[in-house]
Amino acid sequence: MRSECSDISTELESWYASDNGRYLLEETRGATQNLLDTTFGYHILQLGVRTPQPLAAGSPIHHRVYSAPTAATGANLVAVPDELPLDCDSVDAVIAHHCLEFAEHPQQVLREIQRVLTPQGQLLLVCFNPWSLKGLAGRTSGVLRHPLWSGYKALSQRRLMDWLHLLGCEVQGCKHLYGVPVAGKGRVRNFLQGADRFTVRHNVPVGGIFILHATKQVAGVHPRRRLSLVGRERLIGLVPKPSAAPSPATPAPRDGVTYHRDNNTQ
């Protein structure tokens, strides 16, 4: 499982190092930054593809945890996404960057993310759109040409919204990117980039990438917990603050006798 996740991560990193990948990464970073600017708390977790400048790097949250299935540069948590070594209600924000559509059990990964999120915690899902030109190409001819698409699972925006609803999360919005695949050089590339940014500006739902923003809705108030790193591979924490000792209660009346508290007792 770890080896398979590592291979997929390597293929994603390789694709994002291409010209089109770098362009899309910058567009994704700009779109997620607008959402991250309003996200606050103590801890943020990023899962999925590793890039030289992770999406979480622009977050105002200072404690940033970057997870990877195997030891890698920049990763300070080694774990598979469907078995996160984190306590419940411990992370204020999670970015899943192409984490679900390449997971063996995407629903289990989403359940794990929901479990570790704090109430009202923020979730950003960055996924390939299976019904875009990019997604359709990857599911047909592309699957025979690039090893990346061999492990790809088509997860539509509607399906993910249904899963989030079942997990008690409320979808706040969806942003579509990469509506027009960019190719070529010079004037042709500039024209395609302009057309792509037009579709992004009007949020046309044909983009090769969509960013789903959701919050965890849980009744009740939970105490703030601490997240700490133990050893090299495990993050734990969340020891609730000790509650105040209860004040002594006055005994209930018995056999017609009324008890009074002596306020002069030292």
PDB file of C-alpha atoms in Angstrom:
ATOM      1  CA  MET A   1       0.000   0.000   0.000  1.00  0.00           C
ATOM      2  CA  ARG A   2       2.759   2.443   0.907  1.00  0.00           C
ATOM      3  CA  SER A   3       4.706   1.495  -2.225  1.00  0.00           C
ATOM      4  CA  GLU A   4       1.663   2.055  -4.450  1.00  0.00           C
ATOM      5  CA  CYS A   5       0.962   5.452  -2.871  1.00  0.00           C
ATOM      6  CA  SER A   6       4.598   6.422  -3.284  1.00  0.00           C
ATOM      7  CA  ASP A   7       4.561   5.483  -6.981  1.00  0.00           C
ATOM      8  CA  ILE A   8       1.446   7.570  -7.608  1.00  0.00           C
ATOM      9  CA  SER A   9       2.956  10.518  -5.741  1.00  0.00           C
ATOM     10  CA  THR A  10       6.078  10.265  -7.882  1.00  0.00           C
ATOM     11  CA  GLU A  11       4.026  10.257 -11.097  1.00  0.00           C
ATOM     12  CA  LEU A  12       2.012  13.269  -9.932  1.00  0.00           C
ATOM     13  CA  GLU A  13       5.185  15.144  -9.040  1.00  0.00           C
ATOM     14  CA  SER A  14       6.588  14.348 -12.467  1.00  0.00           C
ATOM     15  CA  TRP A  15       3.454  15.618 -14.217  1.00  0.00           C
ATOM     16  CA  TYR A  16       3.384  18.824 -12.164  1.00  0.00           C
ATOM     17  CA  ALA A  17       7.004  19.443 -13.165  1.00  0.00           C
ATOM     18  CA  SER A  18       5.938  19.732 -16.835  1.00  0.00           C
ATOM     19  CA  ASP A  19       5.014  23.059 -18.447  1.00  0.00           C
ATOM     20  CA  ASN A  20       1.280  22.435 -18.218  1.00  0.00           C
ATOM     21  CA  GLY A  21       1.648  21.045 -14.709  1.00  0.00           C
ATOM     22  CA  ARG A  22       3.499  24.127 -13.473  1.00  0.00           C
ATOM     23  CA  TYR A  23       0.880  26.388 -15.030  1.00  0.00           C
ATOM     24  CA  LEU A  24      -1.961  24.446 -13.393  1.00  0.00           C
ATOM     25  CA  LEU A  25      -0.158  24.352 -10.047  1.00  0.00           C
ATOM     26  CA  GLU A  26       0.139  28.154 -10.028  1.00  0.00           C
ATOM     27  CA  GLU A  27      -3.547  28.513 -10.888  1.00  0.00           C
ATOM     28  CA  THR A  28      -4.441  26.039  -8.126  1.00  0.00           C
ATOM     29  CA  ARG A  29      -2.238  27.851  -5.620  1.00  0.00           C
ATOM     30  CA  GLY A  30      -3.908  31.166  -6.420  1.00  0.00           C
ATOM     31  CA  ALA A  31      -7.398  29.696  -6.024  1.00  0.00           C
ATOM     32  CA  THR A  32      -6.653  27.914  -2.754  1.00  0.00           C
ATOM     33  CA  GLN A  33      -4.881  30.961  -1.332  1.00  0.00           C
ATOM     34  CA  ASN A  34      -8.126  32.947  -1.427  1.00  0.00           C
ATOM     35  CA  LEU A  35      -9.741  30.254   0.734  1.00  0.00           C
ATOM     36  CA  LEU A  36      -6.745  29.804   3.035  1.00  0.00           C
ATOM     37  CA  ASP A  37      -6.670  33.523   3.835  1.00  0.00           C
ATOM     38  CA  THR A  38      -9.882  33.073   5.825  1.00  0.00           C
ATOM     39  CA  THR A  39      -8.840  29.811   7.512  1.00  0.00           C
ATOM     40  CA  PHE A  40      -7.498  30.082  11.053  1.00  0.00           C
ATOM     41  CA  GLY A  41      -6.537  27.733  13.868  1.00  0.00           C
ATOM     42  CA  TYR A  42      -3.532  25.899  15.233  1.00  0.00           C
ATOM     43  CA  HIS A  43      -2.840  23.028  12.814  1.00  0.00           C
ATOM     44  CA  ILE A  44      -3.196  22.457   9.058  1.00  0.00           C
ATOM     45  CA  LEU A  45      -2.583  19.134   7.289  1.00  0.00           C
ATOM     46  CA  GLN A  46      -1.816  18.564   3.606  1.00  0.00           C
ATOM     47  CA  LEU A  47      -2.225  15.154   1.980  1.00  0.00           C
ATOM     48  CA  GLY A  48      -1.446  13.994  -1.533  1.00  0.00           C
ATOM     49  CA  VAL A  49       0.961  15.299  -4.126  1.00  0.00           C
ATOM     50  CA  ARG A  50       4.241  16.837  -2.995  1.00  0.00           C
ATOM     51  CA  THR A  51       5.468  19.957  -4.756  1.00  0.00           C
ATOM     52  CA  PRO A  52       8.418  22.290  -4.059  1.00  0.00           C
ATOM     53  CA  GLN A  53       5.992  24.827  -2.584  1.00  0.00           C
ATOM     54  CA  PRO A  54       2.989  23.014  -1.043  1.00  0.00           C
ATOM     55  CA  LEU A  55      -0.446  24.605  -1.160  1.00  0.00           C
ATOM     56  CA  ALA A  56      -0.528  24.824   2.633  1.00  0.00           C
ATOM     57  CA  ALA A  57       2.591  27.020   2.623  1.00  0.00           C
ATOM     58  CA  GLY A  58       0.408  30.085   2.100  1.00  0.00           C
ATOM     59  CA  SER A  59      -1.799  29.388   5.097  1.00  0.00           C
ATOM     60  CA  PRO A  60      -1.834  31.826   8.040  1.00  0.00           C
ATOM     61  CA  ILE A  61      -1.804  28.738  10.276  1.00  0.00           C
ATOM     62  CA  HIS A  62       1.787  28.347  11.461  1.00  0.00           C
ATOM     63  CA  HIS A  63       1.897  24.639  12.353  1.00  0.00           C
ATOM     64  CA  ARG A  64       1.800  22.898   8.964  1.00  0.00           C
ATOM     65  CA  VAL A  65       1.904  19.118   8.690  1.00  0.00           C
ATOM     66  CA  TYR A  66       2.863  17.581   5.346  1.00  0.00           C
ATOM     67  CA  SER A  67       2.025  13.890   5.095  1.00  0.00           C
ATOM     68  CA  ALA A  68       3.566  11.346   2.727  1.00  0.00           C
ATOM     69  CA  PRO A  69       3.260   7.536   2.502  1.00  0.00           C
ATOM     70  CA  THR A  70       7.041   7.172   2.743  1.00  0.00           C
ATOM     71  CA  ALA A  71       9.860   9.337   4.073  1.00  0.00           C
ATOM     72  CA  ALA A  72      10.337  12.238   1.688  1.00  0.00           C
ATOM     73  CA  THR A  73      11.803  15.711   1.564  1.00  0.00           C
ATOM     74  CA  GLY A  74       9.494  18.175   3.251  1.00  0.00           C
ATOM     75  CA  ALA A  75       7.231  15.536   4.810  1.00  0.00           C
ATOM     76  CA  ASN A  76       7.046  15.610   8.615  1.00  0.00           C
ATOM     77  CA  LEU A  77       4.410  12.863   8.900  1.00  0.00           C
ATOM     78  CA  VAL A  78       4.804   9.424   7.321  1.00  0.00           C
ATOM     79  CA  ALA A  79       1.389   7.802   6.996  1.00  0.00           C
ATOM     80  CA  VAL A  80      -1.075   6.435   4.469  1.00  0.00           C
ATOM     81  CA  PRO A  81      -4.119   8.713   4.137  1.00  0.00           C
ATOM     82  CA  ASP A  82      -6.697   6.102   5.144  1.00  0.00           C
ATOM     83  CA  GLU A  83      -4.946   5.439   8.493  1.00  0.00           C
ATOM     84  CA  LEU A  84      -3.858   8.793   9.867  1.00  0.00           C
ATOM     85  CA  PRO A  85      -2.055   8.580  13.238  1.00  0.00           C
ATOM     86  CA  LEU A  86      -3.911  11.628  14.533  1.00  0.00           C
ATOM     87  CA  ASP A  87      -6.499  12.001  17.248  1.00  0.00           C
ATOM     88  CA  CYS A  88     -10.099  12.939  16.538  1.00  0.00           C
ATOM     89  CA  ASP A  89     -10.973  16.639  16.262  1.00  0.00           C
ATOM     90  CA  SER A  90      -7.317  17.675  16.199  1.00  0.00           C
ATOM     91  CA  VAL A  91      -6.699  19.499  12.892  1.00  0.00           C
ATOM     92  CA  ASP A  92      -8.237  22.859  11.964  1.00  0.00           C
ATOM     93  CA  ALA A  93      -7.818  22.559   8.187  1.00  0.00           C
ATOM     94  CA  VAL A  94      -6.998  19.815   5.677  1.00  0.00           C
ATOM     95  CA  ILE A  95      -5.921  20.090   2.041  1.00  0.00           C
ATOM     96  CA  ALA A  96      -6.303  16.856   0.072  1.00  0.00           C
ATOM     97  CA  HIS A  97      -4.354  17.482  -3.138  1.00  0.00           C
ATOM     98  CA  HIS A  98      -5.214  14.651  -5.564  1.00  0.00           C
ATOM     99  CA  CYS A  99      -5.451  12.370  -2.562  1.00  0.00           C
ATOM    100  CA  LEU A 100      -8.892  10.823  -3.077  1.00  0.00           C
ATOM    101  CA  GLU A 101      -8.980   9.974  -6.790  1.00  0.00           C
ATOM    102  CA  PHE A 102      -5.802   7.889  -6.563  1.00  0.00           C
ATOM    103  CA  ALA A 103      -6.639   6.182  -3.255  1.00  0.00           C
ATOM    104  CA  GLU A 104      -7.607   2.522  -3.164  1.00  0.00           C
ATOM    105  CA  HIS A 105     -10.493   3.313  -0.800  1.00  0.00           C
ATOM    106  CA  PRO A 106     -11.392   7.009  -1.281  1.00  0.00           C
ATOM    107  CA  GLN A 107     -14.404   6.870   1.055  1.00  0.00           C
ATOM    108  CA  GLN A 108     -12.216   5.612   3.888  1.00  0.00           C
ATOM    109  CA  VAL A 109      -9.741   8.430   3.237  1.00  0.00           C
ATOM    110  CA  LEU A 110     -12.564  10.955   3.410  1.00  0.00           C
ATOM    111  CA  ARG A 111     -13.818   9.398   6.658  1.00  0.00           C
ATOM    112  CA  GLU A 112     -10.324   9.735   8.140  1.00  0.00           C
ATOM    113  CA  ILE A 113     -10.145  13.375   7.102  1.00  0.00           C
ATOM    114  CA  GLN A 114     -13.542  14.054   8.666  1.00  0.00           C
ATOM    115  CA  ARG A 115     -12.478  12.265  11.842  1.00  0.00           C
ATOM    116  CA  VAL A 116      -9.364  14.367  12.438  1.00  0.00           C
ATOM    117  CA  LEU A 117     -10.987  17.695  11.539  1.00  0.00           C
ATOM    118  CA  THR A 118     -12.152  19.911  14.379  1.00  0.00           C
ATOM    119  CA  PRO A 119     -15.794  21.009  14.461  1.00  0.00           C
ATOM    120  CA  GLN A 120     -16.124  23.807  11.882  1.00  0.00           C
ATOM    121  CA  GLY A 121     -12.767  22.671  10.476  1.00  0.00           C
ATOM    122  CA  GLN A 122     -12.056  23.597   6.851  1.00  0.00           C
ATOM    123  CA  LEU A 123     -11.533  21.025   4.080  1.00  0.00           C
ATOM    124  CA  LEU A 124     -10.207  21.671   0.570  1.00  0.00           C
ATOM    125  CA  LEU A 125     -10.424  18.786  -1.917  1.00  0.00           C
ATOM    126  CA  VAL A 126      -8.366  19.341  -5.078  1.00  0.00           C
ATOM    127  CA  CYS A 127      -9.390  16.719  -7.668  1.00  0.00           C
ATOM    128  CA  PHE A 128      -9.251  16.035 -11.382  1.00  0.00           C
ATOM    129  CA  ASN A 129     -12.667  16.510 -12.991  1.00  0.00           C
ATOM    130  CA  PRO A 130     -13.568  13.213 -14.725  1.00  0.00           C
ATOM    131  CA  TRP A 131     -16.022  14.973 -17.086  1.00  0.00           C
ATOM    132  CA  SER A 132     -13.599  17.603 -18.357  1.00  0.00           C
ATOM    133  CA  LEU A 133     -11.510  17.343 -21.510  1.00  0.00           C
ATOM    134  CA  LYS A 134      -8.509  16.555 -19.328  1.00  0.00           C
ATOM    135  CA  GLY A 135     -10.360  13.901 -17.343  1.00  0.00           C
ATOM    136  CA  LEU A 136     -11.888  12.224 -20.375  1.00  0.00           C
ATOM    137  CA  ALA A 137      -8.491  12.116 -22.110  1.00  0.00           C
ATOM    138  CA  GLY A 138      -6.941  10.537 -19.041  1.00  0.00           C
ATOM    139  CA  ARG A 139      -9.666   7.897 -18.833  1.00  0.00           C
ATOM    140  CA  THR A 140      -9.382   6.899 -22.505  1.00  0.00           C
ATOM    141  CA  SER A 141      -6.233   7.264 -24.576  1.00  0.00           C
ATOM    142  CA  GLY A 142      -4.178   8.722 -21.735  1.00  0.00           C
ATOM    143  CA  VAL A 143      -4.541   5.641 -19.589  1.00  0.00           C
ATOM    144  CA  LEU A 144      -2.574   3.678 -22.168  1.00  0.00           C
ATOM    145  CA  ARG A 145       0.198   6.253 -22.425  1.00  0.00           C
ATOM    146  CA  HIS A 146       0.888   7.479 -18.918  1.00  0.00           C
ATOM    147  CA  PRO A 147       1.224   5.250 -15.832  1.00  0.00           C
ATOM    148  CA  LEU A 148      -0.329   7.967 -13.682  1.00  0.00           C
ATOM    149  CA  TRP A 149      -3.842   7.258 -14.972  1.00  0.00           C
ATOM    150  CA  SER A 150      -3.692   3.514 -14.333  1.00  0.00           C
ATOM    151  CA  GLY A 151      -4.596   4.091 -10.683  1.00  0.00           C
ATOM    152  CA  TYR A 152      -7.051   6.915 -11.304  1.00  0.00           C
ATOM    153  CA  LYS A 153     -10.641   6.647 -10.008  1.00  0.00           C
ATOM    154  CA  ALA A 154     -13.248   8.958 -11.497  1.00  0.00           C
ATOM    155  CA  LEU A 155     -14.783  10.925  -8.623  1.00  0.00           C
ATOM    156  CA  SER A 156     -17.266  13.548  -9.721  1.00  0.00           C
ATOM    157  CA  GLN A 157     -18.106  16.682  -7.803  1.00  0.00           C
ATOM    158  CA  ARG A 158     -21.640  15.387  -7.170  1.00  0.00           C
ATOM    159  CA  ARG A 159     -20.414  12.094  -5.727  1.00  0.00           C
ATOM    160  CA  LEU A 160     -18.011  13.815  -3.367  1.00  0.00           C
ATOM    161  CA  MET A 161     -20.722  16.221  -2.261  1.00  0.00           C
ATOM    162  CA  ASP A 162     -22.959  13.234  -1.433  1.00  0.00           C
ATOM    163  CA  TRP A 163     -20.180  11.610   0.601  1.00  0.00           C
ATOM    164  CA  LEU A 164     -19.483  14.845   2.455  1.00  0.00           C
ATOM    165  CA  HIS A 165     -23.168  15.241   3.283  1.00  0.00           C
ATOM    166  CA  LEU A 166     -23.305  11.714   4.716  1.00  0.00           C
ATOM    167  CA  LEU A 167     -20.280  12.534   6.882  1.00  0.00           C
ATOM    168  CA  GLY A 168     -21.902  15.644   8.305  1.00  0.00           C
ATOM    169  CA  CYS A 169     -19.913  18.164   6.263  1.00  0.00           C
ATOM    170  CA  GLU A 170     -21.416  21.213   4.599  1.00  0.00           C
ATOM    171  CA  VAL A 171     -20.177  22.185   1.142  1.00  0.00           C
ATOM    172  CA  GLN A 172     -19.326  25.882   0.998  1.00  0.00           C
ATOM    173  CA  GLY A 173     -18.545  26.116  -2.706  1.00  0.00           C
ATOM    174  CA  CYS A 174     -16.675  24.693  -5.669  1.00  0.00           C
ATOM    175  CA  LYS A 175     -14.072  26.368  -7.884  1.00  0.00           C
ATOM    176  CA  HIS A 176     -13.297  25.089 -11.396  1.00  0.00           C
ATOM    177  CA  LEU A 177      -9.873  25.487 -12.995  1.00  0.00           C
ATOM    178  CA  TYR A 178      -8.155  24.537 -16.252  1.00  0.00           C
ATOM    179  CA  GLY A 179     -11.260  24.794 -18.432  1.00  0.00           C
ATOM    180  CA  VAL A 180      -9.130  25.162 -21.563  1.00  0.00           C
ATOM    181  CA  PRO A 181      -6.015  22.949 -21.698  1.00  0.00           C
ATOM    182  CA  VAL A 182      -2.993  25.110 -22.430  1.00  0.00           C
ATOM    183  CA  ALA A 183      -0.565  24.011 -25.157  1.00  0.00           C
ATOM    184  CA  GLY A 184       1.793  25.398 -27.747  1.00  0.00           C
ATOM    185  CA  LYS A 185       4.000  28.457 -27.511  1.00  0.00           C
ATOM    186  CA  GLY A 186       3.923  32.170 -28.168  1.00  0.00           C
ATOM    187  CA  ARG A 187       0.624  33.663 -29.327  1.00  0.00           C
ATOM    188  CA  VAL A 188      -1.186  30.336 -29.347  1.00  0.00           C
ATOM    189  CA  ARG A 189      -0.304  29.636 -25.742  1.00  0.00           C
ATOM    190  CA  ASN A 190      -1.156  33.183 -24.678  1.00  0.00           C
ATOM    191  CA  PHE A 191      -4.547  32.906 -26.382  1.00  0.00           C
ATOM    192  CA  LEU A 192      -5.308  29.574 -24.686  1.00  0.00           C
ATOM    193  CA  GLN A 193      -4.239  30.951 -21.307  1.00  0.00           C
ATOM    194  CA  GLY A 194      -6.570  33.914 -21.786  1.00  0.00           C
ATOM    195  CA  ALA A 195      -9.446  31.597 -22.706  1.00  0.00           C
ATOM    196  CA  ASP A 196      -8.695  29.396 -19.704  1.00  0.00           C
ATOM    197  CA  ARG A 197      -8.680  32.325 -17.293  1.00  0.00           C
ATOM    198  CA  PHE A 198     -11.988  33.492 -18.750  1.00  0.00           C
ATOM    199  CA  THR A 199     -13.575  30.131 -17.825  1.00  0.00           C
ATOM    200  CA  VAL A 200     -11.987  30.338 -14.363  1.00  0.00           C
ATOM    201  CA  ARG A 201     -13.184  33.882 -13.792  1.00  0.00           C
ATOM    202  CA  HIS A 202     -16.761  32.838 -14.583  1.00  0.00           C
ATOM    203  CA  ASN A 203     -16.355  29.472 -12.806  1.00  0.00           C
ATOM    204  CA  VAL A 204     -17.505  27.493 -15.841  1.00  0.00           C
ATOM    205  CA  PRO A 205     -17.964  23.870 -14.637  1.00  0.00           C
ATOM    206  CA  VAL A 206     -15.840  22.295 -17.369  1.00  0.00           C
ATOM    207  CA  GLY A 207     -12.434  22.681 -15.729  1.00  0.00           C
ATOM    208  CA  GLY A 208      -9.934  19.864 -15.568  1.00  0.00           C
ATOM    209  CA  ILE A 209      -9.564  20.576 -11.844  1.00  0.00           C
ATOM    210  CA  PHE A 210     -12.158  21.391  -9.219  1.00  0.00           C
ATOM    211  CA  ILE A 211     -11.590  22.573  -5.656  1.00  0.00           C
ATOM    212  CA  LEU A 212     -14.369  21.566  -3.283  1.00  0.00           C
ATOM    213  CA  HIS A 213     -14.559  23.586  -0.067  1.00  0.00           C
ATOM    214  CA  ALA A 214     -16.433  22.100   2.907  1.00  0.00           C
ATOM    215  CA  THR A 215     -16.678  22.502   6.673  1.00  0.00           C
ATOM    216  CA  LYS A 216     -17.255  19.856   9.321  1.00  0.00           C
ATOM    217  CA  GLN A 217     -20.601  20.365  11.028  1.00  0.00           C
ATOM    218  CA  VAL A 218     -20.797  18.739  14.453  1.00  0.00           C
ATOM    219  CA  ALA A 219     -23.232  19.576  17.245  1.00  0.00           C
ATOM    220  CA  GLY A 220     -21.761  20.617  20.561  1.00  0.00           C
ATOM    221  CA  VAL A 221     -18.576  22.367  21.550  1.00  0.00           C
ATOM    222  CA  HIS A 222     -15.327  20.449  21.872  1.00  0.00           C
ATOM    223  CA  PRO A 223     -12.342  21.663  23.891  1.00  0.00           C
ATOM    224  CA  ARG A 224      -9.268  22.857  22.015  1.00  0.00           C
ATOM    225  CA  ARG A 225      -6.638  20.162  22.002  1.00  0.00           C
ATOM    226  CA  ARG A 226      -2.891  20.124  21.531  1.00  0.00           C
ATOM    227  CA  LEU A 227      -1.229  18.383  18.586  1.00  0.00           C
ATOM    228  CA  SER A 228       2.284  17.087  19.238  1.00  0.00           C
ATOM    229  CA  LEU A 229       4.906  15.084  17.383  1.00  0.00           C
ATOM    230  CA  VAL A 230       6.148  11.914  19.038  1.00  0.00           C
ATOM    231  CA  GLY A 231       9.162  10.170  17.574  1.00  0.00           C
ATOM    232  CA  ARG A 232       9.577  10.449  13.833  1.00  0.00           C
ATOM    233  CA  GLU A 233       6.404   8.996  12.413  1.00  0.00           C
ATOM    234  CA  ARG A 234       3.509   9.590  14.766  1.00  0.00           C
ATOM    235  CA  LEU A 235       1.552  12.670  15.606  1.00  0.00           C
ATOM    236  CA  ILE A 236      -0.610  12.422  18.662  1.00  0.00           C
ATOM    237  CA  GLY A 237      -1.927  14.845  21.164  1.00  0.00           C
ATOM    238  CA  LEU A 238      -5.171  16.059  22.301  1.00  0.00           C
ATOM    239  CA  VAL A 239      -4.990  15.764  26.039  1.00  0.00           C
ATOM    240  CA  PRO A 240      -8.006  17.761  27.183  1.00  0.00           C
ATOM    241  CA  LYS A 241      -7.437  20.436  29.765  1.00  0.00           C
ATOM    242  CA  PRO A 242      -8.248  19.243  33.307  1.00  0.00           C
ATOM    243  CA  SER A 243     -11.624  20.384  34.510  1.00  0.00           C
ATOM    244  CA  ALA A 244     -12.000  22.370  37.701  1.00  0.00           C
ATOM    245  CA  ALA A 245     -12.722  20.364  40.833  1.00  0.00           C
ATOM    246  CA  PRO A 246     -16.421  20.441  41.745  1.00  0.00           C
ATOM    247  CA  SER A 247     -17.386  22.574  44.731  1.00  0.00           C
ATOM    248  CA  PRO A 248     -18.758  20.680  47.748  1.00  0.00           C
ATOM    249  CA  ALA A 249     -22.526  20.325  47.647  1.00  0.00           C
ATOM    250  CA  THR A 250     -24.883  20.870  50.529  1.00  0.00           C
ATOM    251  CA  PRO A 251     -26.380  17.543  51.739  1.00  0.00           C
ATOM    252  CA  ALA A 252     -30.040  16.986  50.972  1.00  0.00           C
ATOM    253  CA  PRO A 253     -32.510  17.292  53.927  1.00  0.00           C
ATOM    254  CA  ARG A 254     -33.225  14.007  55.695  1.00  0.00           C
ATOM    255  CA  ASP A 255     -35.834  13.087  58.351  1.00  0.00           C
ATOM    256  CA  GLY A 256     -37.060  16.633  58.607  1.00  0.00           C
ATOM    257  CA  VAL A 257     -33.617  18.006  59.480  1.00  0.00           C
ATOM    258  CA  THR A 258     -32.220  20.927  57.513  1.00  0.00           C
ATOM    259  CA  TYR A 259     -28.467  21.256  57.127  1.00  0.00           C
ATOM    260  CA  HIS A 260     -26.760  24.634  56.975  1.00  0.00           C
ATOM    261  CA  ARG A 261     -23.242  25.365  55.724  1.00  0.00           C
ATOM    262  CA  ASP A 262     -21.124  27.098  58.383  1.00  0.00           C
ATOM    263  CA  ASN A 263     -19.491  30.003  56.560  1.00  0.00           C
ATOM    264  CA  ASN A 264     -17.300  30.743  59.617  1.00  0.00           C
ATOM    265  CA  THR A 265     -15.517  27.383  59.417  1.00  0.00           C
ATOM    266  CA  GLN A 266     -11.809  27.902  58.663  1.00  0.00           C
TER     267      GLN A 266
END
